[in-house]
mmCIF file of C-alpha atoms in Angstrom:
data_model
loop_
_atom_site.group_PDB
_atom_site.id
_atom_site.type_symbol
_atom_site.label_atom_id
_atom_site.label_comp_id
_atom_site.label_asym_id
_atom_site.label_seq_id
_atom_site.Cartn_x
_atom_site.Cartn_y
_atom_site.Cartn_z
ATOM 1 C CA MET A 1 -0.013 0.071 0.098
ATOM 2 C CA LYS A 2 1.726 3.039 -1.191
ATOM 3 C CA MET A 3 0.666 6.281 -2.572
ATOM 4 C CA LYS A 4 -3.139 6.617 -3.363
ATOM 5 C CA ILE A 5 -3.759 8.883 -6.187
ATOM 6 C CA VAL A 6 -7.442 9.312 -6.055
ATOM 7 C CA ALA A 7 -9.046 12.595 -4.995
ATOM 8 C CA SER A 8 -8.395 14.972 -2.233
ATOM 9 C CA VAL A 9 -10.202 16.936 0.299
ATOM 10 C CA THR A 10 -8.965 20.094 -1.242
ATOM 11 C CA ALA A 11 -10.596 19.042 -4.309
ATOM 12 C CA LEU A 12 -13.850 18.655 -2.703
ATOM 13 C CA ALA A 13 -13.730 22.131 -1.976
ATOM 14 C CA ALA A 14 -12.727 23.031 -5.507
ATOM 15 C CA ALA A 15 -15.313 20.772 -7.025
ATOM 16 C CA ALA A 16 -18.147 21.878 -5.137
ATOM 17 C CA GLY A 17 -21.505 21.408 -6.865
ATOM 18 C CA ALA A 18 -20.617 21.461 -10.763
ATOM 19 C CA ILE A 19 -18.353 18.382 -10.511
ATOM 20 C CA ALA A 20 -19.450 15.033 -9.336
ATOM 21 C CA LEU A 21 -16.453 13.299 -7.708
ATOM 22 C CA ALA A 22 -15.565 9.716 -8.351
ATOM 23 C CA ALA A 23 -13.563 8.938 -5.278
ATOM 24 C CA PRO A 24 -13.258 11.565 -2.342
ATOM 25 C CA ALA A 25 -9.936 11.341 -0.585
ATOM 26 C CA PHE A 26 -7.100 13.410 0.239
ATOM 27 C CA ALA A 27 -3.895 14.189 -1.432
ATOM 28 C CA HIS A 28 -2.074 13.362 1.922
ATOM 29 C CA HIS A 29 -4.368 10.740 3.133
ATOM 30 C CA SER A 30 -7.734 9.027 2.364
ATOM 31 C CA THR A 31 -10.978 9.904 3.917
ATOM 32 C CA ALA A 32 -11.539 6.334 4.896
ATOM 33 C CA MET A 33 -11.526 7.095 8.719
ATOM 34 C CA PHE A 34 -14.308 9.533 8.556
ATOM 35 C CA GLU A 35 -17.955 9.288 7.772
ATOM 36 C CA TRP A 36 -17.374 11.540 4.767
ATOM 37 C CA GLY A 37 -20.329 13.559 3.732
ATOM 38 C CA LYS A 38 -22.236 13.009 6.988
ATOM 39 C CA GLU A 39 -22.596 16.319 8.634
ATOM 40 C CA GLN A 40 -22.656 16.584 12.276
ATOM 41 C CA LYS A 41 -23.086 19.957 14.198
ATOM 42 C CA ILE A 42 -21.267 20.524 17.544
ATOM 43 C CA THR A 43 -21.280 23.534 19.603
ATOM 44 C CA GLY A 44 -18.544 24.534 22.062
ATOM 45 C CA THR A 45 -15.324 26.672 22.593
ATOM 46 C CA VAL A 46 -12.099 26.636 20.806
ATOM 47 C CA LYS A 47 -9.328 25.660 23.076
ATOM 48 C CA GLU A 48 -6.533 25.844 20.471
ATOM 49 C CA PHE A 49 -6.238 26.492 16.688
ATOM 50 C CA GLN A 50 -3.028 24.887 15.173
ATOM 51 C CA TRP A 51 -2.025 26.474 11.758
ATOM 52 C CA THR A 52 0.061 23.565 10.710
ATOM 53 C CA ASN A 53 0.937 21.074 8.020
ATOM 54 C CA PRO A 54 -0.158 18.770 6.680
ATOM 55 C CA HIS A 55 -3.523 19.656 8.311
ATOM 56 C CA THR A 56 -4.776 22.334 10.625
ATOM 57 C CA TRP A 57 -6.055 20.916 14.087
ATOM 58 C CA THR A 58 -8.717 22.472 16.377
ATOM 59 C CA VAL A 59 -8.924 21.388 20.012
ATOM 60 C CA PHE A 60 -12.583 22.032 20.755
ATOM 61 C CA ASN A 61 -14.454 21.887 24.101
ATOM 62 C CA VAL A 62 -17.941 20.615 23.931
ATOM 63 C CA PRO A 63 -20.140 20.868 27.078
ATOM 64 C CA ASP A 64 -20.964 17.346 28.312
ATOM 65 C CA GLY A 65 -24.232 18.462 29.926
ATOM 66 C CA LYS A 66 -23.017 17.321 33.515
ATOM 67 C CA GLY A 67 -20.902 20.692 33.790
ATOM 68 C CA GLY A 68 -18.082 19.617 32.323
ATOM 69 C CA VAL A 69 -16.604 19.418 28.767
ATOM 70 C CA GLU A 70 -15.520 16.852 26.221
ATOM 71 C CA GLU A 71 -12.400 17.674 24.195
ATOM 72 C CA TRP A 72 -12.851 17.030 20.556
ATOM 73 C CA GLY A 73 -9.898 16.895 17.971
ATOM 74 C CA LEU A 74 -10.780 18.338 14.480
ATOM 75 C CA GLU A 75 -8.659 17.905 11.619
ATOM 76 C CA GLY A 76 -8.964 20.633 8.954
ATOM 77 C CA MET A 77 -7.495 21.699 5.422
ATOM 78 C CA SER A 78 -3.859 22.526 5.162
ATOM 79 C CA PRO A 79 -2.648 26.194 5.961
ATOM 80 C CA ASN A 80 -1.391 26.374 2.477
ATOM 81 C CA TYR A 81 -4.689 25.759 1.063
ATOM 82 C CA LEU A 82 -6.761 27.748 3.655
ATOM 83 C CA GLY A 83 -4.345 30.858 3.500
ATOM 84 C CA ARG A 84 -5.051 30.973 -0.206
ATOM 85 C CA ASN A 85 -8.789 30.799 0.608
ATOM 86 C CA GLY A 86 -9.222 33.805 3.056
ATOM 87 C CA TRP A 87 -8.248 32.108 6.180
ATOM 88 C CA THR A 88 -5.538 33.050 8.675
ATOM 89 C CA LYS A 89 -3.781 31.588 11.664
ATOM 90 C CA ALA A 90 -6.199 33.888 13.515
ATOM 91 C CA SER A 91 -9.381 32.783 11.991
ATOM 92 C CA LEU A 92 -10.070 30.693 15.003
ATOM 93 C CA LYS A 93 -8.921 31.952 18.473
ATOM 94 C CA PRO A 94 -8.837 30.170 21.863
ATOM 95 C CA GLY A 95 -12.291 31.101 23.677
ATOM 96 C CA ASP A 96 -14.087 31.588 20.428
ATOM 97 C CA LYS A 97 -17.693 30.051 20.959
ATOM 98 C CA VAL A 98 -18.867 28.594 17.520
ATOM 99 C CA ASP A 99 -20.860 25.970 15.935
ATOM 100 C CA MET A 100 -18.814 23.537 14.012
ATOM 101 C CA VAL A 101 -20.021 21.363 11.237
ATOM 102 C CA ILE A 102 -17.921 18.354 10.899
ATOM 103 C CA TYR A 103 -17.571 14.842 9.272
ATOM 104 C CA PRO A 104 -17.219 12.602 12.184
ATOM 105 C CA LEU A 105 -14.630 9.634 12.731
ATOM 106 C CA ARG A 106 -16.174 6.318 11.978
ATOM 107 C CA ASP A 107 -14.723 4.682 15.048
ATOM 108 C CA GLY A 108 -16.977 6.896 17.443
ATOM 109 C CA ARG A 109 -14.232 8.800 19.156
ATOM 110 C CA LYS A 110 -14.550 12.493 19.422
ATOM 111 C CA GLY A 111 -12.951 13.689 16.264
ATOM 112 C CA GLY A 112 -13.604 14.473 12.826
ATOM 113 C CA PHE A 113 -12.886 16.747 9.808
ATOM 114 C CA THR A 114 -13.904 20.456 9.893
ATOM 115 C CA VAL A 115 -16.403 21.370 7.090
ATOM 116 C CA ALA A 116 -17.610 24.857 8.247
ATOM 117 C CA VAL A 117 -17.504 27.173 11.517
ATOM 118 C CA THR A 118 -20.329 29.724 12.480
ATOM 119 C CA PHE A 119 -19.743 32.426 14.951
ATOM 120 C CA PRO A 120 -22.478 33.805 17.249
ATOM 121 C CA ASP A 121 -22.920 36.867 14.794
ATOM 122 C CA GLY A 122 -24.045 34.381 12.106
ATOM 123 C CA ARG A 123 -20.855 34.771 10.177
ATOM 124 C CA THR A 124 -19.736 31.353 8.682
ATOM 125 C CA ILE A 125 -16.373 30.347 7.294
ATOM 126 C CA ARG A 126 -16.209 27.107 5.343
ATOM 127 C CA GLU A 127 -13.382 24.819 4.662
ATOM 128 C CA LEU A 128 -15.449 22.581 2.483
ATOM 129 C CA PRO A 129 -18.504 23.353 0.458
ATOM 130 C CA SER A 130 -21.943 22.617 1.436
ATOM 131 C CA SER A 131 -23.324 19.104 0.918
ATOM 132 C CA PRO A 132 -25.342 18.903 -2.573
ATOM 133 C CA GLY A 133 -28.709 20.193 -2.131
ATOM 134 C CA LYS A 134 -27.879 22.227 0.906
ATOM 135 C CA MET B 1 -4.050 17.801 -30.140
ATOM 136 C CA LYS B 2 -2.658 16.306 -33.151
ATOM 137 C CA ALA B 3 0.812 16.920 -31.849
ATOM 138 C CA PHE B 4 -0.115 15.029 -28.522
ATOM 139 C CA THR B 5 -1.414 12.139 -30.558
ATOM 140 C CA ARG B 6 1.677 11.987 -32.458
ATOM 141 C CA HIS B 7 3.706 11.994 -29.378
ATOM 142 C CA ILE B 8 1.906 9.216 -27.874
ATOM 143 C CA ALA B 9 2.168 7.034 -30.850
ATOM 144 C CA MET B 10 5.953 7.893 -31.050
ATOM 145 C CA ALA B 11 6.114 7.084 -27.494
ATOM 146 C CA ALA B 12 4.180 3.683 -27.934
ATOM 147 C CA ALA B 13 6.259 2.896 -30.988
ATOM 148 C CA ALA B 14 9.604 3.790 -29.519
ATOM 149 C CA ALA B 15 8.736 1.660 -26.365
ATOM 150 C CA ALA B 16 7.807 -1.427 -28.443
ATOM 151 C CA LEU B 17 11.092 -1.031 -30.319
ATOM 152 C CA CYS B 18 12.844 -0.484 -26.969
ATOM 153 C CA LEU B 19 14.480 2.692 -28.225
ATOM 154 C CA PRO B 20 15.183 5.529 -25.912
ATOM 155 C CA LEU B 21 12.269 7.838 -26.261
ATOM 156 C CA ALA B 22 14.606 10.842 -26.126
ATOM 157 C CA ALA B 23 16.034 9.823 -29.509
ATOM 158 C CA ALA B 24 12.961 9.848 -31.027
ATOM 159 C CA ALA B 25 12.169 13.448 -30.372
ATOM 160 C CA ALA B 26 14.196 16.375 -31.847
ATOM 161 C CA PRO B 27 15.491 19.253 -29.833
ATOM 162 C CA SER B 28 14.334 22.581 -31.543
ATOM 163 C CA GLY B 29 14.938 26.048 -30.609
ATOM 164 C CA PRO B 30 16.931 27.369 -27.495
ATOM 165 C CA GLN B 31 17.897 24.783 -24.957
ATOM 166 C CA GLY B 32 18.700 26.910 -22.053
ATOM 167 C CA ARG B 33 22.251 25.655 -21.777
ATOM 168 C CA THR B 34 23.563 29.135 -20.829
ATOM 169 C CA TRP B 35 21.982 32.138 -19.247
ATOM 170 C CA ALA B 36 21.801 33.796 -22.740
ATOM 171 C CA GLU B 37 19.755 30.898 -24.026
ATOM 172 C CA ILE B 38 17.551 30.869 -21.100
ATOM 173 C CA ALA B 39 16.491 34.466 -21.720
ATOM 174 C CA LYS B 40 15.146 32.980 -25.034
ATOM 175 C CA LEU B 41 13.158 30.299 -23.245
ATOM 176 C CA PRO B 42 9.257 30.707 -22.653
ATOM 177 C CA ASP B 43 8.230 32.854 -19.505
ATOM 178 C CA TRP B 44 6.960 30.148 -17.109
ATOM 179 C CA GLY B 45 7.298 32.520 -14.172
ATOM 180 C CA GLY B 46 4.928 32.506 -11.224
ATOM 181 C CA VAL B 47 3.564 29.368 -9.881
ATOM 182 C CA TRP B 48 1.303 26.806 -11.454
ATOM 183 C CA ASP B 49 -1.685 25.320 -9.513
ATOM 184 C CA ALA B 50 -3.199 22.310 -10.210
ATOM 185 C CA ASP B 51 -6.582 22.190 -12.018
ATOM 186 C CA TRP B 52 -8.507 20.073 -9.603
ATOM 187 C CA SER B 53 -11.113 19.206 -12.101
ATOM 188 C CA LYS B 54 -8.482 17.348 -14.070
ATOM 189 C CA LEU B 55 -7.445 15.430 -10.868
ATOM 190 C CA PHE B 56 -10.721 14.704 -9.523
ATOM 191 C CA GLY B 57 -13.503 15.574 -11.792
ATOM 192 C CA PRO B 58 -15.550 13.034 -14.031
ATOM 193 C CA GLY B 59 -13.072 11.782 -16.801
ATOM 194 C CA GLY B 60 -10.203 13.347 -15.246
ATOM 195 C CA ARG B 61 -8.628 10.035 -14.337
ATOM 196 C CA THR B 62 -8.448 6.817 -15.979
ATOM 197 C CA GLN B 63 -7.247 3.402 -15.092
ATOM 198 C CA PRO B 64 -4.244 1.990 -16.754
ATOM 199 C CA ASP B 65 -4.411 -1.165 -18.890
ATOM 200 C CA LEU B 66 -2.499 -3.793 -16.977
ATOM 201 C CA THR B 67 -0.644 -6.916 -17.955
ATOM 202 C CA PRO B 68 -2.340 -10.148 -16.685
ATOM 203 C CA ALA B 69 0.208 -10.489 -13.880
ATOM 204 C CA TYR B 70 -0.337 -6.786 -12.587
ATOM 205 C CA ALA B 71 -4.085 -7.002 -13.175
ATOM 206 C CA ALA B 72 -3.933 -9.901 -10.726
ATOM 207 C CA LYS B 73 -2.159 -7.916 -8.213
ATOM 208 C CA PHE B 74 -4.477 -5.163 -8.428
ATOM 209 C CA GLN B 75 -7.669 -7.228 -8.053
ATOM 210 C CA ALA B 76 -5.921 -8.644 -4.841
ATOM 211 C CA TRP B 77 -5.210 -5.227 -3.537
ATOM 212 C CA LYS B 78 -8.976 -4.313 -4.220
ATOM 213 C CA ASP B 79 -10.272 -7.491 -2.626
ATOM 214 C CA ALA B 80 -8.391 -6.524 0.447
ATOM 215 C CA GLN B 81 -9.934 -3.239 0.753
ATOM 216 C CA LYS B 82 -13.201 -5.120 1.582
ATOM 217 C CA GLU B 83 -11.229 -6.311 4.678
ATOM 218 C CA GLY B 84 -10.367 -2.915 5.623
ATOM 219 C CA GLU B 85 -6.905 -2.967 4.232
ATOM 220 C CA ASN B 86 -5.538 -0.689 1.584
ATOM 221 C CA LEU B 87 -7.755 2.139 2.578
ATOM 222 C CA GLN B 88 -4.784 4.370 3.641
ATOM 223 C CA SER B 89 -1.515 5.118 1.791
ATOM 224 C CA THR B 90 1.935 5.616 3.275
ATOM 225 C CA SER B 91 1.645 9.446 2.196
ATOM 226 C CA ALA B 92 -0.419 9.553 5.297
ATOM 227 C CA ASN B 93 2.829 8.601 7.135
ATOM 228 C CA CYS B 94 4.482 11.546 5.361
ATOM 229 C CA LEU B 95 6.267 9.550 2.506
ATOM 230 C CA PRO B 96 6.129 11.433 -0.552
ATOM 231 C CA PRO B 97 4.569 9.487 -3.246
ATOM 232 C CA GLY B 98 7.397 9.685 -5.747
ATOM 233 C CA MET B 99 6.781 9.616 -9.587
ATOM 234 C CA PRO B 100 4.350 9.855 -11.190
ATOM 235 C CA GLY B 101 2.143 10.652 -8.101
ATOM 236 C CA ILE B 102 4.120 13.798 -6.895
ATOM 237 C CA MET B 103 3.100 15.418 -10.266
ATOM 238 C CA GLN B 104 -0.678 14.880 -9.542
ATOM 239 C CA GLN B 105 -0.975 16.583 -6.310
ATOM 240 C CA PRO B 106 -3.533 19.313 -5.440
ATOM 241 C CA TYR B 107 -0.744 21.829 -4.847
ATOM 242 C CA PRO B 108 1.285 24.220 -6.947
ATOM 243 C CA ILE B 109 4.472 23.750 -8.653
ATOM 244 C CA GLU B 110 7.154 25.984 -9.844
ATOM 245 C CA PHE B 111 9.843 25.927 -12.762
ATOM 246 C CA LEU B 112 13.224 27.181 -12.066
ATOM 247 C CA PHE B 113 15.512 27.568 -15.167
ATOM 248 C CA THR B 114 19.507 27.502 -14.588
ATOM 249 C CA PRO B 115 22.072 26.632 -17.446
ATOM 250 C CA GLY B 116 21.553 23.208 -18.450
ATOM 251 C CA LYS B 117 18.998 22.278 -15.793
ATOM 252 C CA VAL B 118 15.399 22.862 -14.966
ATOM 253 C CA THR B 119 14.304 22.397 -11.455
ATOM 254 C CA ILE B 120 10.719 21.737 -10.492
ATOM 255 C CA ALA B 121 9.750 22.929 -7.091
ATOM 256 C CA ILE B 122 6.791 20.981 -5.898
ATOM 257 C CA GLU B 123 4.779 22.237 -2.811
ATOM 258 C CA ALA B 124 3.341 18.983 -1.635
ATOM 259 C CA TYR B 125 5.881 17.428 0.716
ATOM 260 C CA ASN B 126 8.370 20.146 -0.204
ATOM 261 C CA GLN B 127 9.772 18.268 -3.089
ATOM 262 C CA MET B 128 12.175 18.847 -5.925
ATOM 263 C CA ARG B 129 12.900 17.194 -9.297
ATOM 264 C CA ARG B 130 15.923 17.934 -11.376
ATOM 265 C CA VAL B 131 15.655 17.735 -15.178
ATOM 266 C CA PHE B 132 19.118 17.961 -17.033
ATOM 267 C CA THR B 133 18.901 19.933 -20.128
ATOM 268 C CA ASP B 134 22.677 20.038 -20.906
ATOM 269 C CA GLY B 135 22.573 17.084 -23.469
ATOM 270 C CA ARG B 136 23.724 14.321 -20.917
ATOM 271 C CA PRO B 137 22.255 10.997 -21.581
ATOM 272 C CA HIS B 138 20.691 8.623 -18.926
ATOM 273 C CA PRO B 139 23.310 6.660 -16.846
ATOM 274 C CA ALA B 140 23.665 3.121 -18.449
ATOM 275 C CA ASP B 141 22.668 1.523 -15.203
ATOM 276 C CA PRO B 142 20.629 4.033 -13.256
ATOM 277 C CA ASP B 143 20.225 3.799 -9.461
ATOM 278 C CA PRO B 144 16.630 3.145 -8.270
ATOM 279 C CA LEU B 145 15.225 6.553 -7.467
ATOM 280 C CA TRP B 146 11.653 7.751 -6.374
ATOM 281 C CA TYR B 147 12.033 10.609 -8.979
ATOM 282 C CA GLY B 148 14.195 8.462 -11.370
ATOM 283 C CA HIS B 149 16.877 10.032 -13.595
ATOM 284 C CA SER B 150 15.412 12.992 -15.734
ATOM 285 C CA ILE B 151 16.977 14.445 -19.128
ATOM 286 C CA GLY B 152 14.966 17.131 -20.861
ATOM 287 C CA HIS B 153 15.037 19.087 -24.118
ATOM 288 C CA TRP B 154 12.947 21.863 -25.631
ATOM 289 C CA GLU B 155 10.922 21.474 -28.738
ATOM 290 C CA ASN B 156 9.631 24.714 -30.066
ATOM 291 C CA GLY B 157 8.730 25.954 -26.464
ATOM 292 C CA ASP B 158 7.666 22.604 -25.034
ATOM 293 C CA LEU B 159 9.732 20.965 -22.458
ATOM 294 C CA VAL B 160 10.037 17.145 -22.882
ATOM 295 C CA ILE B 161 11.257 15.339 -20.020
ATOM 296 C CA ASP B 162 12.360 11.637 -20.353
ATOM 297 C CA THR B 163 12.717 9.761 -17.015
ATOM 298 C CA VAL B 164 14.013 6.278 -16.263
ATOM 299 C CA GLY B 165 15.507 4.473 -13.351
ATOM 300 C CA PHE B 166 12.610 4.382 -10.876
ATOM 301 C CA ASP B 167 12.431 2.754 -7.638
ATOM 302 C CA THR B 168 9.682 0.066 -7.525
ATOM 303 C CA ALA B 169 8.356 1.598 -4.076
ATOM 304 C CA THR B 170 6.142 4.083 -6.060
ATOM 305 C CA GLU B 171 2.964 3.395 -7.586
ATOM 306 C CA ILE B 172 1.423 4.477 -11.109
ATOM 307 C CA THR B 173 -2.035 4.700 -9.521
ATOM 308 C CA GLY B 174 -3.534 3.329 -6.228
ATOM 309 C CA GLY B 175 -2.779 -0.434 -5.948
ATOM 310 C CA VAL B 176 -0.898 -0.494 -9.490
ATOM 311 C CA GLY B 177 2.668 -0.914 -9.027
ATOM 312 C CA HIS B 178 5.482 -0.932 -11.638
ATOM 313 C CA SER B 179 8.921 -2.608 -12.559
ATOM 314 C CA ASP B 180 12.097 -0.993 -12.740
ATOM 315 C CA LYS B 181 11.498 -0.769 -16.524
ATOM 316 C CA MET B 182 9.061 1.903 -16.050
ATOM 317 C CA HIS B 183 9.821 4.852 -18.292
ATOM 318 C CA THR B 184 7.973 8.106 -18.326
ATOM 319 C CA VAL B 185 8.033 11.047 -20.939
ATOM 320 C CA GLU B 186 6.312 14.272 -19.966
ATOM 321 C CA ARG B 187 5.300 16.946 -22.547
ATOM 322 C CA VAL B 188 5.021 20.287 -20.699
ATOM 323 C CA HIS B 189 3.051 22.781 -23.012
ATOM 324 C CA LEU B 190 1.301 25.865 -22.674
ATOM 325 C CA LEU B 191 -2.320 25.775 -23.923
ATOM 326 C CA ASP B 192 -2.580 29.555 -23.360
ATOM 327 C CA PRO B 193 -0.261 32.025 -21.734
ATOM 328 C CA ASN B 194 -1.639 31.056 -18.219
ATOM 329 C CA ARG B 195 -2.718 27.462 -18.661
ATOM 330 C CA MET B 196 -0.188 24.612 -18.725
ATOM 331 C CA GLU B 197 -0.841 20.899 -19.674
ATOM 332 C CA ILE B 198 1.519 18.296 -18.749
ATOM 333 C CA THR B 199 0.948 15.147 -20.703
ATOM 334 C CA THR B 200 2.700 12.182 -19.174
ATOM 335 C CA THR B 201 3.014 8.836 -21.133
ATOM 336 C CA ILE B 202 4.007 5.748 -18.888
ATOM 337 C CA THR B 203 5.245 2.620 -20.365
ATOM 338 C CA ASP B 204 6.393 -0.417 -18.422
ATOM 339 C CA PRO B 205 6.631 -3.738 -20.268
ATOM 340 C CA GLU B 206 6.179 -5.741 -17.193
ATOM 341 C CA ALA B 207 3.142 -3.795 -15.715
ATOM 342 C CA LEU B 208 1.363 -2.144 -18.448
ATOM 343 C CA ALA B 209 -0.371 -3.645 -21.389
ATOM 344 C CA LYS B 210 -0.244 -0.442 -23.339
ATOM 345 C CA PRO B 211 1.295 3.143 -22.688
ATOM 346 C CA TYR B 212 -0.816 5.023 -19.823
ATOM 347 C CA VAL B 213 -1.238 8.661 -20.688
ATOM 348 C CA VAL B 214 -2.231 11.167 -17.815
ATOM 349 C CA LYS B 215 -3.049 14.742 -18.521
ATOM 350 C CA MET B 216 -2.746 17.521 -15.930
ATOM 351 C CA GLN B 217 -3.510 21.018 -16.222
ATOM 352 C CA TYR B 218 -2.198 23.825 -14.179
ATOM 353 C CA VAL B 219 -3.253 27.512 -13.781
ATOM 354 C CA ARG B 220 -0.840 30.244 -13.460
ATOM 355 C CA HIS B 221 -0.584 32.613 -10.270
ATOM 356 C CA ARG B 222 1.941 35.145 -10.835
ATOM 357 C CA ASP B 223 1.307 36.657 -7.155
ATOM 358 C CA TRP B 224 1.665 33.211 -5.381
ATOM 359 C CA ASP B 225 4.570 31.728 -3.884
ATOM 360 C CA ILE B 226 5.311 28.206 -3.040
ATOM 361 C CA LYS B 227 4.756 27.717 0.464
ATOM 362 C CA GLU B 228 6.571 25.293 2.931
ATOM 363 C CA TYR B 229 4.970 21.969 3.491
ATOM 364 C CA ILE B 230 6.433 19.908 6.384
ATOM 365 C CA CYS B 231 4.376 17.017 6.607
ATOM 366 C CA GLU B 232 5.945 15.920 9.849
ATOM 367 C CA GLN B 233 5.216 19.210 11.487
ATOM 368 C CA ASN B 234 1.797 18.095 12.927
ATOM 369 C CA ASN B 235 0.688 14.762 11.247
ATOM 370 C CA ARG B 236 -1.863 12.894 13.250
ATOM 371 C CA ASP B 237 -2.754 10.490 10.376
ATOM 372 C CA HIS B 238 -1.346 6.922 10.004
ATOM 373 C CA SER B 239 -1.436 3.907 7.707
ATOM 374 C CA ASP B 240 -0.364 0.684 9.106
ATOM 375 C CA ALA B 241 1.576 -1.762 7.163
ATOM 376 C CA GLU B 242 -1.875 -3.085 5.516
ATOM 377 C CA GLY B 243 -3.108 0.181 5.059
ATOM 378 C CA ARG B 244 -5.531 0.263 7.702
ATOM 379 C CA PRO B 245 -6.166 4.038 8.545
ATOM 380 C CA SER B 246 -5.993 5.860 12.018
ATOM 381 C CA MET B 247 -5.847 9.463 13.413
ATOM 382 C CA LYS B 248 -4.213 10.526 16.548
ATOM 383 C CA LEU B 249 -6.625 12.895 18.721
ATOM 384 C CA ASN B 250 -4.087 13.953 21.364
#
């Protein structure tokens, strides 16, 4: 098992709508570990936003309903891609209270891939395009 | 289009005759062997971002026609996917894909001209390819390399890159390996001043039943720079030896 030349997450963003993709995956890795395309919304507070290759990473605290928090780990597009599409290392800051749309991990752990972020004032920044029909 | 067809036909014919492809094509125009000659080469300045529709859109990718031996290997690879294997690649472990996959990444590339050499800077995985345009031949017995040994020449403003000496660790496409006899010829051509097409013809008498042709397109961005891409900076993804994926959360 070596390189896999299929499609990439970056391509999903580029190929929104008009282009039907044959095999969604990453350049860096495939999407096999995610429930790719199944949107899940989680609400919480940004603990950390790591502006790093090969992927950005958000540590995200979600209230557990019992007075505590559950820590989620959310992969995102690369800073190279996001930086060319309007994001900066300060797009998410510790303490930001936001809604996250993610594609969750298949294994049920608290993690996933970041699709879009909505701030309290309604502003939304996307990493990936909306699902078809939305 | 006719030129491409002719080129592919030449590649196929040359492969069939076991002739070096470089011998089949004729250098024409400036060859960039001196700074003065470089000034006469086409302007390929700026960086060139991959056109994702060619990478990932419908009709953008085709499967190679394999020999029976390699078709059987590919089928076994696909069968193992049903068992959860071969779903992740070693690029998830930050190993760059090598050729030809490194030329099919959703990241930009840049061409640097110096006397007798074209260097291709590839943002994905911070990689470099060196194409010697000083007229040297391939080594008689090349070492196995992920990018092989590349010699190039100019044909009326197209750069033609001939590469041999590949390490068999790389793949032609997912699950399709190759022998040490793989041979690639890339024609780098401007379709218009800001759109580049790279047509790659891959031959391998052991793996491929006929030449496999891949077309990529790139769009010029004069105001972009190649960014660094340190894959090991914060990589949480992993493929095990059987290609099962995992992700480290903390």
